[in-house]
Coordinates of C-alpha atoms in Angstrom, one line a residue:
Chain A
M45 CA -20.7 -49.0 -113.4
A46 CA -20.6 -48.3 -109.7
S47 CA -17.6 -49.8 -108.0
G48 CA -17.5 -53.0 -106.0
V49 CA -21.0 -54.2 -107.1
K50 CA -21.1 -57.9 -107.6
P51 CA -24.2 -60.1 -107.6
R52 CA -24.1 -63.6 -106.0
V53 CA -26.8 -66.3 -106.2
K54 CA -27.0 -69.8 -104.6
V55 CA -29.5 -72.1 -106.2
P56 CA -29.3 -75.9 -105.9
K57 CA -28.2 -77.6 -109.2
S58 CA -31.0 -80.1 -108.9
A59 CA -34.2 -80.8 -107.1
S60 CA -36.9 -83.5 -107.0
A61 CA -40.4 -82.7 -108.2
G62 CA -42.4 -80.9 -105.5
E63 CA -39.4 -80.3 -103.4
V64 CA -39.1 -76.9 -101.6
I65 CA -35.7 -75.4 -102.4
I66 CA -34.1 -72.4 -100.8
I67 CA -32.7 -69.6 -103.1
K68 CA -30.3 -67.1 -101.6
T69 CA -29.2 -63.9 -103.4
L70 CA -26.9 -61.1 -102.3
I71 CA -25.5 -58.1 -104.1
S72 CA -22.6 -56.2 -102.7
H73 CA -23.7 -52.6 -102.9
K74 CA -23.1 -49.6 -100.6
M75 CA -26.9 -48.6 -100.6
E76 CA -26.2 -44.9 -99.9
S77 CA -29.5 -43.6 -98.6
G78 CA -29.3 -40.0 -99.7
Q79 CA -30.0 -38.9 -96.1
R80 CA -26.4 -38.6 -95.0
K81 CA -24.0 -35.7 -95.2
D82 CA -20.3 -35.7 -95.8
A83 CA -17.7 -34.0 -93.6
D84 CA -18.4 -30.6 -95.3
G85 CA -22.1 -30.8 -94.8
N86 CA -23.0 -31.7 -98.4
V87 CA -25.7 -34.3 -98.9
I88 CA -24.2 -37.6 -100.2
P89 CA -26.4 -38.4 -103.3
R90 CA -28.7 -41.4 -103.1
S91 CA -27.3 -44.5 -104.7
I92 CA -29.2 -47.7 -104.1
I93 CA -30.4 -50.9 -105.8
N94 CA -34.1 -49.9 -106.3
R95 CA -35.5 -53.1 -107.8
F96 CA -34.8 -56.8 -107.6
T97 CA -36.6 -59.5 -109.7
A98 CA -36.4 -63.2 -110.2
E99 CA -37.8 -64.9 -113.3
F100 CA -38.1 -68.6 -114.0
N101 CA -38.2 -69.6 -117.7
G102 CA -39.2 -66.1 -118.6
E103 CA -42.0 -66.0 -116.0
M104 CA -41.8 -63.3 -113.3
V105 CA -41.9 -65.0 -109.8
I106 CA -40.4 -62.2 -107.6
D107 CA -40.5 -58.5 -108.1
V108 CA -39.3 -56.3 -105.2
N109 CA -39.0 -52.5 -104.9
L110 CA -36.2 -51.5 -102.6
E111 CA -36.2 -48.3 -100.6
P112 CA -33.4 -46.2 -99.1
A113 CA -33.7 -47.6 -95.6
I114 CA -32.5 -51.0 -96.8
S115 CA -28.9 -51.6 -95.6
T116 CA -25.8 -52.3 -97.4
N117 CA -25.3 -55.5 -99.4
P118 CA -29.0 -56.4 -99.8
Y119 CA -29.7 -60.1 -99.2
F120 CA -32.9 -61.9 -100.3
E121 CA -33.7 -65.5 -99.5
F122 CA -36.9 -67.2 -100.6
E123 CA -38.3 -70.7 -101.1
A124 CA -39.6 -72.1 -104.4
V125 CA -41.2 -75.2 -105.7
V126 CA -39.8 -75.7 -109.1
P127 CA -42.2 -77.4 -111.6
E128 CA -39.7 -78.3 -114.3
S129 CA -36.0 -78.0 -115.3
G130 CA -35.1 -74.5 -116.4
D131 CA -33.3 -71.3 -115.7
F132 CA -33.6 -68.7 -113.0
T133 CA -32.7 -65.2 -114.0
F134 CA -32.1 -62.7 -111.3
T135 CA -31.9 -59.0 -112.0
W136 CA -30.9 -56.0 -109.9
Y137 CA -31.6 -52.4 -111.0
D138 CA -29.2 -49.7 -109.8
D139 CA -30.1 -46.0 -109.4
D140 CA -27.4 -45.1 -111.8
G141 CA -29.1 -47.1 -114.6
D142 CA -26.9 -50.1 -114.4
V143 CA -28.6 -53.5 -114.5
Y144 CA -26.9 -56.6 -113.1
T145 CA -28.1 -60.1 -114.0
E146 CA -27.2 -63.6 -113.0
T147 CA -28.6 -66.8 -114.4
K148 CA -28.7 -70.2 -112.7
S149 CA -29.9 -73.5 -114.2
I150 CA -31.7 -76.1 -112.2
S151 CA -32.7 -79.6 -113.2
V152 CA -35.8 -81.2 -111.9
G153 CA -36.1 -85.0 -112.1
Chain E
M43 CA -29.0 -56.9 -91.0
N44 CA -28.9 -53.2 -90.2
G45 CA -28.4 -51.3 -87.0
F46 CA -32.2 -51.2 -86.4
N47 CA -32.5 -54.9 -86.6
G48 CA -29.5 -55.3 -84.3
G49 CA -31.1 -53.0 -81.7
L50 CA -34.4 -54.9 -82.0
L51 CA -32.7 -58.3 -81.4
S52 CA -30.8 -56.9 -78.4
A53 CA -34.1 -55.6 -77.0
L54 CA -35.7 -59.0 -77.4
A55 CA -32.7 -60.6 -75.6
L56 CA -33.3 -58.2 -72.7
T57 CA -36.9 -59.1 -72.5
V58 CA -36.0 -62.7 -72.3
G59 CA -33.6 -61.9 -69.5
L60 CA -36.3 -60.1 -67.5
G61 CA -38.5 -63.1 -68.1
G62 CA -36.3 -65.1 -65.8
V63 CA -34.7 -67.4 -68.4
A64 CA -31.1 -68.0 -67.5
T65 CA -28.8 -65.8 -69.4
A66 CA -25.8 -66.3 -67.2
E67 CA -24.2 -68.9 -69.4
P68 CA -23.3 -69.3 -73.0
D69 CA -25.8 -71.3 -75.0
D70 CA -25.4 -75.0 -76.0
D71 CA -25.3 -74.5 -79.8
S72 CA -22.5 -76.0 -81.8
L73 CA -21.0 -74.3 -84.9
T74 CA -20.3 -76.0 -88.2
I75 CA -19.6 -73.7 -91.1
N76 CA -21.0 -74.7 -94.6
G77 CA -21.9 -78.0 -93.1
E78 CA -18.2 -79.1 -93.2
I79 CA -15.9 -76.9 -91.1
A80 CA -16.3 -77.9 -87.4
I81 CA -15.5 -75.0 -85.1
V82 CA -14.5 -75.6 -81.5
T83 CA -16.4 -72.9 -79.5
E84 CA -15.7 -74.4 -76.0
A85 CA -12.4 -75.7 -74.7
A86 CA -10.6 -76.3 -71.5
A87 CA -8.9 -73.0 -70.5
P88 CA -5.2 -72.8 -71.2
A89 CA -3.0 -73.5 -68.2
H90 CA -2.0 -69.9 -67.7
L91 CA -5.6 -68.8 -66.9
E92 CA -6.1 -68.6 -63.2
Y93 CA -9.8 -67.7 -62.8
V94 CA -11.5 -69.4 -65.8
D95 CA -12.0 -73.1 -66.3
T96 CA -13.6 -73.1 -69.7
V97 CA -13.1 -70.7 -72.6
Y98 CA -16.0 -70.0 -75.0
S99 CA -16.1 -68.3 -78.4
G100 CA -18.1 -65.2 -78.5
W101 CA -20.3 -67.0 -81.0
R102 CA -21.9 -68.9 -78.1
F103 CA -23.1 -65.6 -76.6
R104 CA -25.0 -64.3 -79.6
S105 CA -28.6 -64.8 -80.6
D106 CA -29.6 -67.7 -82.8
E107 CA -30.3 -65.3 -85.6
T108 CA -26.8 -63.8 -85.5
Q109 CA -25.2 -67.2 -85.1
A110 CA -27.0 -68.4 -88.2
V111 CA -25.4 -65.8 -90.4
Q112 CA -21.9 -67.2 -89.7
M113 CA -22.9 -70.8 -90.4
D114 CA -23.0 -70.4 -94.2
D115 CA -20.3 -68.5 -96.1
F116 CA -23.0 -67.2 -98.5
D117 CA -24.8 -65.5 -95.7
N118 CA -21.7 -64.2 -94.0
P119 CA -21.1 -60.7 -95.2
G120 CA -17.5 -60.9 -93.9
M121 CA -16.8 -63.3 -96.8
L122 CA -17.2 -60.3 -99.2
G123 CA -14.0 -59.0 -97.6
V124 CA -12.4 -62.4 -98.1
E125 CA -13.3 -62.3 -101.8
L126 CA -11.6 -58.9 -102.1
G127 CA -8.6 -60.4 -100.2
I128 CA -8.4 -63.2 -102.8
E129 CA -8.0 -60.6 -105.6
Q130 CA -5.3 -58.8 -103.6
W131 CA -3.5 -62.1 -102.9
S132 CA -2.5 -62.5 -106.5
A133 CA -2.3 -58.8 -107.4
V134 CA 1.3 -57.6 -108.3
D135 CA 2.2 -54.5 -106.4
G136 CA 5.4 -52.5 -105.8
S137 CA 8.8 -52.2 -107.5
E138 CA 9.8 -55.8 -107.3
G139 CA 7.0 -57.1 -109.5
E140 CA 5.8 -59.5 -106.8
S141 CA 2.4 -60.5 -105.3
C142 CA 1.6 -62.4 -102.1
A143 CA 1.0 -65.4 -104.3
S144 CA 4.4 -65.3 -106.1
C145 CA 6.1 -66.3 -102.8
H146 CA 3.4 -68.0 -100.8
G147 CA 1.6 -69.8 -103.6
D148 CA -2.0 -70.8 -103.1
V149 CA -3.6 -69.1 -100.1
E150 CA -4.9 -72.4 -99.0
D151 CA -1.3 -73.3 -98.2
M152 CA -1.3 -70.6 -95.6
A153 CA -3.7 -72.7 -93.4
G154 CA -2.5 -72.5 -89.8
V155 CA -0.6 -69.3 -90.1
K156 CA -3.2 -67.1 -88.6
A157 CA -3.5 -69.5 -85.7
V158 CA -0.1 -68.7 -84.3
Y159 CA -0.1 -64.9 -84.6
P160 CA 0.9 -62.7 -82.8
K161 CA 4.3 -64.3 -82.9
W162 CA 8.0 -63.6 -82.0
N163 CA 10.0 -62.5 -85.0
E164 CA 13.7 -63.5 -84.4
G165 CA 15.2 -61.2 -87.1
A166 CA 13.3 -58.2 -85.9
G167 CA 13.5 -59.0 -82.3
E168 CA 9.9 -58.2 -81.6
V169 CA 6.5 -59.7 -81.3
R170 CA 4.6 -59.2 -84.5
T171 CA 1.0 -59.3 -85.3
I172 CA 0.0 -60.7 -88.7
E173 CA -0.7 -57.1 -89.9
M174 CA 2.9 -56.2 -89.1
Q175 CA 4.2 -59.2 -90.9
I176 CA 2.1 -58.4 -94.0
N177 CA 3.4 -54.9 -94.1
D178 CA 7.0 -56.1 -93.7
C179 CA 6.4 -58.4 -96.7
R180 CA 5.0 -55.5 -98.7
K181 CA 7.9 -53.1 -97.9
T182 CA 10.9 -55.4 -98.0
R183 CA 9.9 -58.1 -100.5
M184 CA 7.4 -56.4 -102.8
G185 CA 8.8 -52.9 -102.7
A186 CA 5.2 -51.7 -102.2
E187 CA 3.7 -49.1 -99.9
E188 CA 2.6 -50.3 -96.5
W189 CA -1.1 -50.7 -96.0
K190 CA -2.9 -48.7 -93.3
Y191 CA -2.8 -51.0 -90.3
N192 CA -6.6 -51.2 -89.9
G193 CA -7.5 -50.2 -93.4
G194 CA -9.7 -52.1 -95.8
E195 CA -6.9 -53.8 -97.9
M196 CA -5.2 -55.0 -94.7
T197 CA -8.3 -56.2 -93.0
N198 CA -9.5 -58.0 -96.1
T199 CA -6.2 -59.8 -96.3
V200 CA -6.2 -60.7 -92.6
A201 CA -9.8 -62.0 -93.1
L202 CA -8.6 -64.1 -96.0
L203 CA -5.7 -65.6 -94.0
A204 CA -8.1 -66.3 -91.1
S205 CA -10.7 -67.9 -93.4
V206 CA -8.2 -70.6 -94.6
S207 CA -7.3 -71.4 -91.0
R208 CA -10.9 -71.8 -89.8
G209 CA -11.3 -74.9 -87.6
L210 CA -7.6 -75.0 -86.6
P211 CA -6.8 -74.4 -83.0
V212 CA -5.5 -71.0 -81.9
N213 CA -2.0 -71.7 -80.5
V214 CA 0.1 -68.6 -79.8
A215 CA 3.4 -69.1 -78.0
I216 CA 3.6 -67.1 -74.7
D217 CA 7.0 -68.3 -73.4
G218 CA 10.5 -67.8 -74.6
P219 CA 11.3 -64.4 -76.1
A220 CA 7.5 -63.5 -76.3
Q221 CA 7.1 -63.8 -72.6
S222 CA 7.8 -60.2 -71.6
T223 CA 5.4 -58.9 -74.2
W224 CA 2.8 -61.4 -73.0
E225 CA 3.3 -60.2 -69.4
K226 CA 2.8 -56.6 -70.5
G227 CA -0.4 -57.6 -72.2
K228 CA -1.6 -59.4 -69.1
E229 CA -0.9 -56.4 -67.0
I230 CA -3.0 -54.2 -69.3
Y231 CA -5.8 -56.8 -69.2
Y232 CA -6.1 -56.5 -65.5
T233 CA -5.5 -52.8 -65.2
R234 CA -8.6 -50.6 -64.6
Y235 CA -8.8 -47.7 -67.1
G236 CA -11.0 -44.7 -67.6
Q237 CA -13.5 -42.8 -65.5
L238 CA -15.5 -46.0 -65.1
E239 CA -12.4 -47.7 -63.8
L240 CA -13.0 -50.9 -65.7
S241 CA -10.4 -53.5 -66.7
C242 CA -10.9 -56.0 -69.5
A243 CA -11.3 -58.7 -66.7
N244 CA -14.1 -56.8 -64.9
C245 CA -16.4 -57.5 -67.8
H246 CA -15.0 -60.4 -69.7
E247 CA -13.7 -62.6 -66.9
D248 CA -15.8 -61.7 -63.8
N249 CA -19.1 -61.1 -65.7
Y250 CA -19.2 -63.0 -68.9
G251 CA -22.6 -64.4 -69.5
N252 CA -24.3 -61.6 -67.7
M253 CA -26.1 -58.7 -69.4
I254 CA -24.5 -55.4 -69.7
R255 CA -27.6 -53.3 -70.3
A256 CA -29.0 -55.0 -73.4
D257 CA -25.8 -56.9 -74.4
H258 CA -24.9 -60.4 -73.5
L259 CA -21.3 -60.2 -72.3
S260 CA -18.9 -62.7 -73.9
Q261 CA -15.4 -63.6 -72.7
G262 CA -14.0 -61.2 -75.1
Q263 CA -12.2 -63.9 -77.1
I264 CA -10.6 -62.7 -80.3
N265 CA -10.4 -66.1 -82.2
G266 CA -13.1 -64.8 -84.6
F267 CA -11.4 -61.7 -85.8
P268 CA -11.6 -59.9 -88.2
T269 CA -15.3 -59.7 -87.2
Y270 CA -18.2 -58.6 -89.3
R271 CA -20.3 -56.5 -86.9
L272 CA -24.0 -56.0 -87.7
K273 CA -23.8 -52.6 -86.0
N274 CA -21.4 -51.1 -88.5
T275 CA -21.7 -53.5 -91.4
K276 CA -18.0 -54.0 -91.9
L277 CA -15.1 -56.1 -90.9
N278 CA -13.6 -54.9 -87.6
T279 CA -10.0 -55.4 -86.5
V280 CA -8.8 -56.5 -83.1
H281 CA -7.2 -53.2 -82.3
D282 CA -10.3 -51.2 -83.3
R283 CA -12.4 -53.4 -81.0
F284 CA -9.9 -52.9 -78.2
R285 CA -10.2 -49.2 -78.8
G286 CA -14.0 -49.3 -78.7
C287 CA -14.0 -51.2 -75.5
I288 CA -11.5 -48.9 -73.7
R289 CA -13.3 -45.9 -75.0
D290 CA -16.5 -47.2 -73.4
T291 CA -14.7 -47.1 -70.0
R292 CA -14.3 -43.4 -70.8
A293 CA -10.6 -43.6 -71.0
H294 CA -8.0 -42.2 -73.4
T295 CA -7.3 -45.3 -75.5
F296 CA -4.1 -46.6 -76.8
S297 CA -3.6 -46.2 -80.6
V298 CA -4.1 -48.8 -83.2
A299 CA -0.8 -50.7 -83.8
S300 CA 0.7 -49.3 -80.5
P301 CA 3.0 -51.5 -78.5
E302 CA 0.4 -51.7 -75.8
F303 CA -2.3 -53.1 -78.2
I304 CA 0.2 -55.5 -79.7
A305 CA 1.0 -56.9 -76.2
L306 CA -2.7 -57.0 -75.3
E307 CA -3.5 -58.8 -78.6
L308 CA -0.9 -61.5 -77.8
Y309 CA -2.3 -61.9 -74.3
V310 CA -5.9 -61.9 -75.3
T311 CA -5.2 -64.3 -78.2
S312 CA -3.5 -66.7 -75.7
R313 CA -6.6 -66.7 -73.5
G314 CA -8.3 -68.4 -76.5
N315 CA -5.6 -71.0 -77.1
G316 CA -7.6 -74.2 -77.9
L317 CA -10.5 -72.5 -79.5
S318 CA -10.8 -72.6 -83.3
V319 CA -9.8 -69.8 -85.6
E320 CA -13.2 -68.5 -86.7
G321 CA -12.6 -65.3 -88.7
P322 CA -14.3 -63.7 -90.4
S323 CA -16.9 -64.2 -87.7
V324 CA -20.3 -62.4 -87.3
R325 CA -21.3 -60.6 -84.2
N326 CA -23.7 -57.9 -83.2

């Protein structure tokens, strides 16, 4: 596992039916672009989060490809109208094969 | 959130300036963090300031977009450093088997500490920044190696200590034994340095609120340090910021942790007495 990588998610614990909620996600990651060189002139290998997804009760709602120009600690914020109580599952895919997931429950009443 | 965005925002700000909208003043926004920590970003100038009536946090000079990042800890990337600082707080290090927490307890109990640094240390007979005090603790109490003054571990710990003091007023003592150091810092503040012959005061006292090319000049207050800068996507220390400013005057700068910068830090901090501790703040 790459060092210092930690996903964070902020989802309200509850919402009323039809309410627009804001979901915030952030993963600490260096997002090394692969374009930079070290002091000796060697290319620093690319190491980025290349995909981010959000699922609600197993249904894919967000699927994002990330490219090397995206800066360190990628942050996604989006709105959602949640139809029923359930679980959000957020997944980040690292270049090195690691997959980070975070799950948050929300109750709708 | 990257350098490109920062440049774009600055360019937009410049366009607004050319459009004739007043840019000579800080804006009227008010800062509350997480909807609960009220931050004083405007205060009557401390009595020792001769040429300024009101002091403003640098937050008031930034764009709405940059301001918003600091209003929620989840959005504030500086809080990533604070999280690492929390881990270090209770991590045992050195020959004595001690951590910060084993003497100081919960870090929340340190609220108010950052607000009074730099501070005279009677035993050592010198004005100490909070970094110097941390390293003294590490060496003499923990038997651990000193951290690099502006290194990651140190800056994260300073950010942690600042974060638990947020909302409390900056209140450094400038009289008594600290006075001679403060006078030295004041002299540096008003001395022109470099090929451009600029003092701190030329920009941050005479011209705050004006545009310096694409940048909206603040009063250069340091109540929000360590500061997460969008331009370099990391927490920046006070001394590194001083160095950057003096470098921009095309001068040879003083070193990080030099007596000159310690004196200047005391003086500049005292110019913000009355503003809230704000670190880790977010700036461009």
